[in-house]
Each structure stands twice: as C-alpha cells, then as structure tokens.
Short mmCIF file of C-alpha atoms in Angstrom, two decimals:
data_model
loop_
_atom_site.label_atom_id
_atom_site.label_comp_id
_atom_site.label_asym_id
_atom_site.label_seq_id
_atom_site.Cartn_x
_atom_site.Cartn_y
_atom_site.Cartn_z
CA MET A 106 58.89 67.00 51.91
CA SER A 107 61.86 68.71 53.55
CA LYS A 108 63.55 66.99 56.45
CA LYS A 109 63.19 68.75 59.79
CA VAL A 110 65.98 70.25 61.86
CA ILE A 111 65.83 71.94 65.27
CA VAL A 112 68.41 74.68 65.79
CA SER A 113 69.35 75.81 69.29
CA ILE A 114 71.69 78.57 70.48
CA VAL A 115 73.46 77.25 73.57
CA SER A 116 74.04 79.39 76.65
CA ASP A 117 74.33 79.00 80.42
CA GLN A 118 70.55 78.58 80.69
CA THR A 119 69.83 75.13 79.28
CA ILE A 120 66.16 74.72 80.21
CA PRO A 121 64.66 76.88 77.38
CA ASN A 122 66.44 74.73 74.79
CA VAL A 123 65.27 71.49 76.40
CA LEU A 124 61.68 72.78 76.59
CA PHE A 125 61.71 73.82 72.93
CA ILE A 126 63.04 70.46 71.79
CA LYS A 127 60.60 68.52 73.93
CA GLU A 128 57.66 70.69 72.78
CA PHE A 129 58.29 69.88 69.13
CA VAL A 130 59.36 66.26 69.57
CA THR A 131 57.12 65.04 72.41
CA ILE A 132 54.03 67.25 72.07
CA LYS A 133 53.89 68.15 68.37
CA LYS A 134 55.28 64.71 67.45
CA TYR A 135 57.59 66.12 64.78
CA LYS A 136 60.12 63.69 63.36
CA ILE A 137 63.37 65.61 63.71
CA ASP A 138 66.24 64.41 61.56
CA LYS A 139 69.00 66.60 63.00
CA PHE A 140 69.61 68.75 66.05
CA VAL A 141 71.95 71.68 65.44
CA PHE A 142 73.58 73.40 68.40
CA ILE A 143 75.19 76.79 67.81
CA THR A 144 77.71 77.21 70.60
CA THR A 145 81.03 78.74 71.64
CA GLU A 146 84.27 77.38 73.09
CA LYS A 147 83.47 79.01 76.43
CA ILE A 148 80.07 77.32 76.64
CA GLU A 149 81.46 73.97 75.52
CA LYS A 150 84.03 74.00 78.33
CA LYS A 151 81.10 74.23 80.75
CA GLY A 152 79.46 71.18 79.14
CA LYS A 153 76.17 72.99 78.48
CA THR A 154 75.45 71.31 75.13
CA GLU A 155 75.94 67.89 76.71
CA HIS A 156 73.54 68.82 79.50
CA ILE A 157 70.86 69.70 76.90
CA ILE A 158 71.48 66.50 74.94
CA LYS A 159 71.17 64.39 78.07
CA GLY A 160 68.15 66.27 79.43
CA ALA A 161 66.30 66.07 76.10
CA ASN A 162 67.38 62.46 75.55
CA ILE A 163 68.79 63.03 72.04
CA HIS A 164 70.78 60.35 70.21
CA GLU A 165 74.38 61.38 69.55
CA GLU A 166 74.26 60.45 65.84
CA ASN A 167 71.61 63.13 65.21
CA ILE A 168 73.67 65.99 66.62
CA ILE A 169 75.64 68.73 64.86
CA LYS A 170 77.66 71.24 66.90
CA ILE A 171 78.70 74.52 65.26
CA LEU A 172 81.26 76.64 67.13
CA VAL A 173 81.04 80.37 66.47
CA PRO A 174 82.61 83.54 67.87
CA GLU A 175 80.12 85.06 70.35
CA ASP A 176 80.68 88.72 69.38
CA ASP A 177 81.17 88.75 65.60
CA ILE A 178 77.95 88.74 63.55
CA ARG A 179 79.64 88.52 60.14
CA GLY A 180 82.00 85.82 61.38
CA MET A 181 79.04 83.79 62.67
CA GLU A 182 77.08 84.16 59.41
CA LYS A 183 80.12 83.02 57.43
CA ILE A 184 80.49 79.90 59.57
CA LEU A 185 76.76 79.13 59.27
CA GLU A 186 77.01 79.47 55.45
CA GLU A 187 79.77 76.86 55.47
CA GLU A 188 78.15 74.45 57.92
CA ILE A 189 74.42 74.62 57.08
CA THR A 190 73.68 72.93 53.76
CA GLY A 191 70.99 70.67 52.32
CA ASP A 192 67.23 70.71 51.79
CA TYR A 193 65.80 71.08 55.31
CA LYS A 194 63.10 72.95 57.16
CA TYR A 195 64.56 74.61 60.24
CA PHE A 196 62.82 75.20 63.58
CA VAL A 197 65.02 77.77 65.26
CA ASN A 198 65.12 78.73 68.91
CA ILE A 199 67.01 82.03 69.44
CA THR A 200 66.34 82.30 73.20
CA GLY A 201 69.89 81.46 74.26
CA GLY A 202 73.31 82.90 73.55
CA THR A 203 74.42 86.51 73.24
CA LYS A 204 72.40 89.18 71.43
CA MET A 205 74.86 89.04 68.54
CA MET A 206 74.49 85.27 68.28
CA ALA A 207 70.70 85.66 68.20
CA ILE A 208 70.86 88.40 65.53
CA ALA A 209 73.23 86.41 63.33
CA THR A 210 71.15 83.24 63.64
CA TYR A 211 67.89 85.11 62.90
CA ASN A 212 69.37 86.87 59.85
CA PHE A 213 70.75 83.63 58.48
CA PHE A 214 67.68 81.40 58.86
CA LYS A 215 64.99 83.94 57.89
CA GLU A 216 66.33 83.67 54.32
CA ARG A 217 65.72 79.92 54.35
CA GLU A 218 62.75 77.65 54.90
CA SER A 219 62.35 78.16 58.60
CA GLU A 220 60.24 79.00 61.61
CA ILE A 221 61.99 81.13 64.24
CA TYR A 222 60.90 81.19 67.87
CA TYR A 223 61.70 82.82 71.20
CA LEU A 224 60.74 81.41 74.61
CA THR A 225 59.41 84.02 77.02
CA ILE A 226 61.20 83.20 80.26
CA GLY A 227 58.89 83.10 83.29
CA LYS A 228 55.67 83.00 81.25
CA ASN A 229 55.92 79.38 80.04
CA THR A 230 55.14 80.46 76.48
CA TYR A 231 56.97 80.73 73.16
CA LYS A 232 56.58 83.35 70.43
CA LYS A 233 56.81 82.82 66.71
CA LEU A 234 59.02 85.59 65.27
CA HIS A 235 59.23 84.38 61.66
CA PRO A 236 57.28 84.04 59.44
CA TYR A 237 54.81 86.59 60.75
CA THR A 238 51.51 85.32 62.12
CA GLU A 239 48.72 87.05 64.05
CA LYS A 240 48.76 84.39 66.76
CA ARG A 241 52.39 84.75 67.75
CA GLU A 242 52.34 83.48 71.34
CA ASN A 243 51.64 79.88 72.36
CA LYS A 244 51.63 78.14 75.72
CA ILE A 245 54.25 75.48 76.20
CA GLN A 246 52.34 72.21 76.54
CA PHE A 247 55.25 70.07 77.61
CA ASN A 248 55.87 69.72 81.34
CA ILE A 249 59.43 69.00 82.40
CA SER A 250 59.92 66.43 85.16
CA LEU A 251 62.11 67.08 88.18
CA LYS A 252 64.82 64.67 87.01
CA GLU A 253 64.77 66.14 83.48
CA TYR A 254 65.12 69.65 84.90
CA LEU A 255 68.11 68.76 87.08
CA THR A 256 69.74 66.56 84.44
CA SER A 257 69.43 69.42 81.93
CA SER A 258 71.24 71.60 84.46
CA GLY A 259 74.10 69.10 84.77
CA ILE A 260 73.00 67.92 88.20
CA GLU A 261 72.72 64.35 89.47
CA MET A 262 69.90 63.59 91.88
CA THR A 263 68.58 60.88 94.15
CA ALA A 264 65.27 61.07 96.04
CA GLY A 265 64.07 59.70 99.35
CA LYS A 266 60.82 57.92 100.14
CA ILE A 267 57.58 58.60 102.00
CA HIS A 268 57.37 56.41 105.13
CA ARG A 269 53.87 57.14 106.45
CA LYS A 270 50.41 57.45 104.90
CA PRO A 271 49.19 61.05 104.28
CA GLU A 272 46.40 60.75 106.89
CA LYS A 273 49.04 60.09 109.60
CA THR A 274 50.73 63.43 109.06
CA GLY A 275 47.33 65.10 108.71
CA LYS A 276 46.53 64.08 112.31
CA ILE A 277 49.90 65.31 113.56
CA ILE A 278 49.48 68.77 112.02
CA GLU A 279 46.24 69.13 113.99
CA LEU A 280 48.11 68.42 117.23
CA PHE A 281 50.66 71.13 116.42
CA VAL A 282 48.07 73.68 115.31
CA ASN A 283 46.10 73.15 118.51
CA ASP A 284 49.28 73.23 120.68
CA LYS A 285 48.77 69.66 121.88
CA ILE A 286 52.45 68.79 121.41
CA ASN A 287 54.92 69.55 124.19
CA ARG A 288 57.45 71.44 122.06
CA ASN A 289 59.99 71.79 124.89
CA LEU A 290 60.06 68.03 125.30
CA LEU A 291 60.26 67.57 121.53
CA ASN A 292 63.22 69.96 121.35
CA GLU A 293 64.86 67.96 124.13
CA ILE A 294 64.51 64.81 122.05
CA ARG A 295 65.96 66.62 119.06
CA LYS A 296 68.92 67.88 121.06
CA ASN A 297 69.63 64.71 123.04
CA LEU A 298 68.92 62.07 120.42
CA ARG A 299 68.83 63.43 116.84
CA ASN A 300 71.56 66.06 117.20
CA SER A 301 73.55 64.05 119.74
CA ASN A 302 77.27 63.38 119.49
CA ASN A 303 78.43 60.96 116.81
CA LYS A 304 79.11 58.16 119.30
CA LEU A 305 75.53 58.12 120.64
CA LYS A 306 74.09 58.62 117.16
CA LYS A 307 75.99 55.62 115.83
CA LYS A 308 74.84 53.53 118.77
CA ILE A 309 71.19 54.44 118.17
CA LYS A 310 71.50 53.69 114.46
CA LYS A 311 73.07 50.31 115.26
CA GLU A 312 71.15 49.17 118.32
CA GLY A 313 68.04 51.35 118.42
CA TYR A 314 66.83 53.37 121.40
CA ILE A 315 64.66 52.24 124.32
CA ILE A 316 62.25 55.11 124.91
CA GLU A 317 62.56 56.80 128.27
CA ASP A 318 59.29 57.13 130.18
CA LYS A 319 59.22 60.93 129.91
CA TYR A 320 59.39 60.71 126.11
CA LYS A 321 56.79 57.95 125.61
CA VAL A 322 53.81 60.34 125.36
CA ILE A 323 55.54 62.26 122.54
CA PHE A 324 56.28 59.15 120.50
CA GLU A 325 52.70 57.91 121.03
CA GLN A 326 51.28 61.21 119.75
CA PHE A 327 53.18 60.52 116.52
CA GLY A 328 51.65 57.06 116.31
CA ILE A 329 54.81 55.26 117.47
CA LYS A 330 53.82 52.75 120.16
CA LYS A 331 56.78 50.46 120.78
CA GLU A 332 59.45 50.06 123.42
CA LYS A 333 62.45 50.49 121.15
CA VAL A 334 62.66 52.89 118.20
CA ASP A 335 65.21 53.24 115.41
CA TYR A 336 66.97 56.42 114.31
CA HIS A 337 64.46 57.00 111.53
CA ASP A 338 61.63 57.15 114.11
CA ILE A 339 63.57 59.90 115.91
CA GLU A 340 64.10 61.77 112.64
CA TYR A 341 60.40 61.40 111.85
CA ILE A 342 59.04 62.96 115.06
CA THR A 343 61.64 65.76 115.04
CA GLY A 344 60.81 67.04 111.55
CA GLY A 345 60.47 64.20 109.04
CA TRP A 346 56.70 64.10 109.53
CA PHE A 347 56.41 67.80 108.56
CA GLU A 348 58.40 67.25 105.38
CA GLU A 349 56.01 64.41 104.46
CA TYR A 350 52.98 66.55 105.31
CA ILE A 351 54.14 69.41 103.06
CA TYR A 352 55.12 66.96 100.31
CA ASN A 353 51.66 65.37 100.36
CA MET A 354 49.97 68.78 100.51
CA ILE A 355 51.88 70.12 97.48
CA LYS A 356 51.44 66.88 95.52
CA SER A 357 47.67 66.89 96.18
CA LYS A 358 47.00 70.60 95.61
CA PHE A 359 48.74 70.68 92.24
CA ASN A 360 47.83 67.11 91.24
CA LEU A 361 51.47 66.25 90.61
CA ASP A 362 52.60 62.84 89.45
CA LYS A 363 55.60 61.43 91.29
CA GLU A 364 58.04 62.31 88.50
CA PHE A 365 57.42 66.01 89.12
CA ILE A 366 58.07 66.05 92.86
CA GLY A 367 60.54 64.52 95.28
CA ILE A 368 61.34 64.48 98.99
CA ASN A 369 64.77 64.47 100.65
CA ILE A 370 66.48 65.26 97.36
CA LYS A 371 70.24 64.82 97.23
CA ILE A 372 71.89 66.73 94.40
CA LYS A 373 75.48 66.72 93.13
CA ARG A 374 77.43 68.64 90.50
CA GLN A 375 81.18 68.84 89.97
CA GLY A 376 81.98 67.52 93.44
CA ILE A 377 79.57 69.86 95.23
CA ASP A 378 76.61 68.21 96.94
CA ASN A 379 73.64 69.25 99.03
CA GLU A 380 70.27 67.99 100.21
CA PHE A 381 66.85 69.65 100.20
CA ASP A 382 63.58 68.65 101.82
CA ILE A 383 61.31 69.00 98.80
CA MET A 384 61.78 69.85 95.13
CA PHE A 385 59.16 69.96 92.42
CA THR A 386 58.48 71.35 88.94
CA LEU A 387 55.32 73.24 88.08
CA ASN A 388 54.64 75.09 84.82
CA ASN A 389 58.27 74.31 83.91
CA ALA A 390 59.66 76.22 86.88
CA LEU A 391 61.68 74.66 89.69
CA PHE A 392 60.52 75.05 93.30
CA VAL A 393 62.58 74.20 96.36
CA ILE A 394 61.23 73.96 99.92
CA GLU A 395 62.93 73.65 103.28
CA CYS A 396 60.64 72.54 106.12
CA LYS A 397 61.24 73.62 109.72
CA THR A 398 58.63 72.88 112.37
CA SER A 399 60.18 75.66 114.44
CA PHE A 400 63.20 77.93 114.60
CA LYS A 401 62.82 78.16 118.39
CA THR A 402 64.99 75.16 119.07
CA GLY A 403 67.83 76.84 120.92
CA ASN A 404 69.95 76.99 117.77
CA LYS A 405 69.79 80.65 116.82
CA SER A 406 71.76 80.19 113.61
CA ILE A 407 69.40 77.64 112.02
CA PHE A 408 67.32 80.29 110.22
CA ILE A 409 70.38 81.96 108.68
CA GLU A 410 71.82 78.57 107.73
CA THR A 411 68.56 77.72 105.94
CA LEU A 412 68.63 81.01 104.00
CA TYR A 413 72.23 80.48 102.88
CA LYS A 414 71.49 76.87 101.94
CA LEU A 415 68.64 77.92 99.63
CA SER A 416 70.55 80.85 98.15
CA ALA A 417 73.50 78.54 97.33
CA LEU A 418 71.39 76.82 94.67
CA LYS A 419 72.06 79.69 92.30
CA LYS A 420 75.68 80.30 93.26
CA GLU A 421 76.91 76.69 93.51
CA PHE A 422 74.53 74.86 91.18
CA GLY A 423 73.56 77.59 88.66
CA LEU A 424 69.86 77.02 89.31
CA TYR A 425 67.27 79.78 89.06
CA VAL A 426 64.63 78.56 91.46
CA LYS A 427 61.66 79.70 93.52
CA SER A 428 62.64 79.07 97.12
CA TYR A 429 60.41 78.66 100.15
CA ILE A 430 60.62 77.98 103.86
CA PHE A 431 57.59 76.26 105.44
CA THR A 432 57.38 76.56 109.24
CA LEU A 433 54.87 76.10 112.04
CA ASP A 434 56.14 79.25 113.73
CA GLU A 435 54.18 82.46 113.27
CA ILE A 436 56.36 84.99 111.42
CA GLU A 437 55.32 88.64 111.48
CA GLU A 438 55.46 90.46 108.14
CA ASN A 439 57.87 93.13 109.42
CA SER A 440 60.00 90.81 111.53
CA THR A 441 63.77 90.56 111.11
CA ASN A 442 63.51 87.00 109.76
CA GLN A 443 60.93 88.06 107.15
CA LYS A 444 63.16 90.94 106.00
CA ARG A 445 66.18 88.65 105.78
CA ALA A 446 64.26 86.14 103.71
CA LYS A 447 63.05 88.84 101.29
CA HIS A 448 66.64 90.02 100.86
CA PHE A 449 67.49 86.52 99.56
CA ASN A 450 64.25 86.41 97.51
CA ILE A 451 62.98 83.55 99.65
CA ASN A 452 59.32 83.21 100.64
CA ILE A 453 58.27 82.19 104.16
CA ILE A 454 55.06 80.22 104.55
CA ASP A 455 54.23 80.23 108.27
CA LYS A 456 51.65 78.48 110.46
CA LYS A 457 48.87 80.95 109.66
CA LYS A 458 49.31 80.66 105.90
CA ILE A 459 49.42 76.88 106.05
CA ILE A 460 46.22 76.65 108.14
CA ASN A 461 44.31 79.14 105.99
CA ASP A 462 45.57 77.74 102.67
CA GLU A 463 47.04 81.18 101.88
CA TRP A 464 50.31 79.62 100.76
CA ILE A 465 48.92 78.45 97.42
CA ASN A 466 48.81 82.02 96.05
CA ASN A 467 52.60 82.14 96.27
CA PHE A 468 52.92 79.37 93.70
CA ILE A 469 50.45 80.45 91.05
#
C-alpha cells in the first residue's frame, strides 16, 4: 500500500489548509507520512507555513517545503519533478496560492496517484476535482476551535473568565428590557468610577470602593449587596454583565463547547494587540462581538471607535471575520449608525432583535 502524503499550496489564507489537514487526519483518521507545502519566498517571509504547521499541530520531521516561483507554470512543474519522488498517494489541496500555482500543481499531480481537492470558501465544504466522481462536494466534518483558528492565523490569545452564573445575567436583562434600571445613575457610575482618572482608578483597584448611598440601589439590582466593592464589581455593573449574558446566550443557542468560544479575548500578533468582548467559531468561520449596553453615555465617539476596532481585525491582524455589535439601544434600520455599520460590513443586533430572538438568523 502506498504511503500517504498531504500536499498544500500556501498563501495568505491559512485556514483552508488547516481545515483540509485536520479533515483527513482527525476525521478520516488517515495516517499521513509526509506533509508537503508548496510555497514562495514572499509567503515564507510572512511565516504562513509555520502558522499552518502550528495550527494543525504537525511534527517538524514530517514536513517538506518546496519553494516555487509564483508566476511560472513550467518553472514550478520542473521544481516539482525534482522534489517529488517515491511511491506515494497524494491528497492535494489546491485552494491556496496563485492561479498559476494551482494550475501547475493540478497538472503535475493528476498524472500521479492522487486525489485533488478544492475547499469552497464560505460554504464549509470541499470538492473533489480529480479523479472524477459524481458526488464531488462534501461537507467539512472537522470543527476548528477558537485557539486553533487564531494560532493558524499567527495570533496569540488569552481568554477571560465568567464570574456570575447565567441565571444572574438573565435577571438583569429583564430589568433593562423593562426599564427598571436608572440608566442616568448607571452612566454616572461609569463616568465617575470606571472611567475615572488613573489616580482614583488605582485607588479603587487597591483599596476598593465604599458605595455611596445614592448608588446602593443600582448595585443591589445587580445582586451586589455589600458595603465595599472592588473594581471588578464596577466593571460588571457597567457592562461586564452584558458581555456574560451574550456569551451565555451564544454558547447555549449553538451548543458550543468552551474551546469554541471565549470572553474578553486578548489577541497579539507582531507587537500589535487588542481585546474583544466575545469571539467564537461556528461552521469553521470566526465571529467577533462587541457588547455595548448603550451608546447614549455622553461619549459620542464610542460608536465610531467600536466600528474601527472591529474593522481593524482585517487590516491589522489579517482576519476575515463576521463582526457584530450587540446593544440594548434600539437602532432604526435607516439610522446613521446603521448605515455606518453596514459600510464596515458590521451587523448591529439591538434590543428588539435580542428580545425577539431575531439575532440568530444573522449567524446561520
């Protein structure tokens, strides 16, 4: 029996290669003897092959890298003739690379014992191009975890923790929906305590904060019944609870295990870092959510800042994601904020959609 080799064409988009490798190794349980990566000097300088290797958890001793010119079909075929030898069966993924790289790779391997595939981006399927078969398209059965997705993209991540039980935030959402929370007083707490100057913030973090009488009713509505609170309690009532509510809602609706979803995600790549409220993977796509209980906090720039923060994922981190803003404001379809969000290809899920469970249609 021929030994098995997976062949990948490396490009800026690493996820299709990781999915293909995982599908054959983890789901189909194929014993792969070698992993061949057809790449270019330009791609290697970006570290894309290493990202795939790390994301797919491949042992270094099983790897072969073949550098080819990206725009010379005959030159590529000549290099492949020199580098590819031995009695193997090849499972070839031609999704990545330039069109010329895909053509050269297809032409070369179709003359050998091989199966050639193409992943249909956005559909979570892969097509068998060679040899011909009537059932060409198959659903990808492997589900990539959040950490695997980010690691495959060359991004380091750390995740926060849930601090309250789901039923706690469920009760709080009812108070907001029924306008039982004094939002003006809550905004005052946000302004005076959470967004206070660094000196006061450091003092609260070090010594805690004795709740003023006028604020006690707000803290009690959030289930915090003590004389002195810490800075996390202040963060919780001024937005942290809403992040946990949305996290629990997403996790429950899509039946996600914890490796597929995270809260308060800190990401870093090449010295650039950022933090996002919620990230999760579903059907091998990456979703990012920013949670804002309200944009009516006196800070008029917060909505624009949130849009730019989400749009930076593609520019600064090279991620192609589905981005959302969840808010307890009511946003009209033809409003300025809605139009701005659409311009950045960002979806707004407002109070009405959350209450009526209309949001779920945006994710399917």
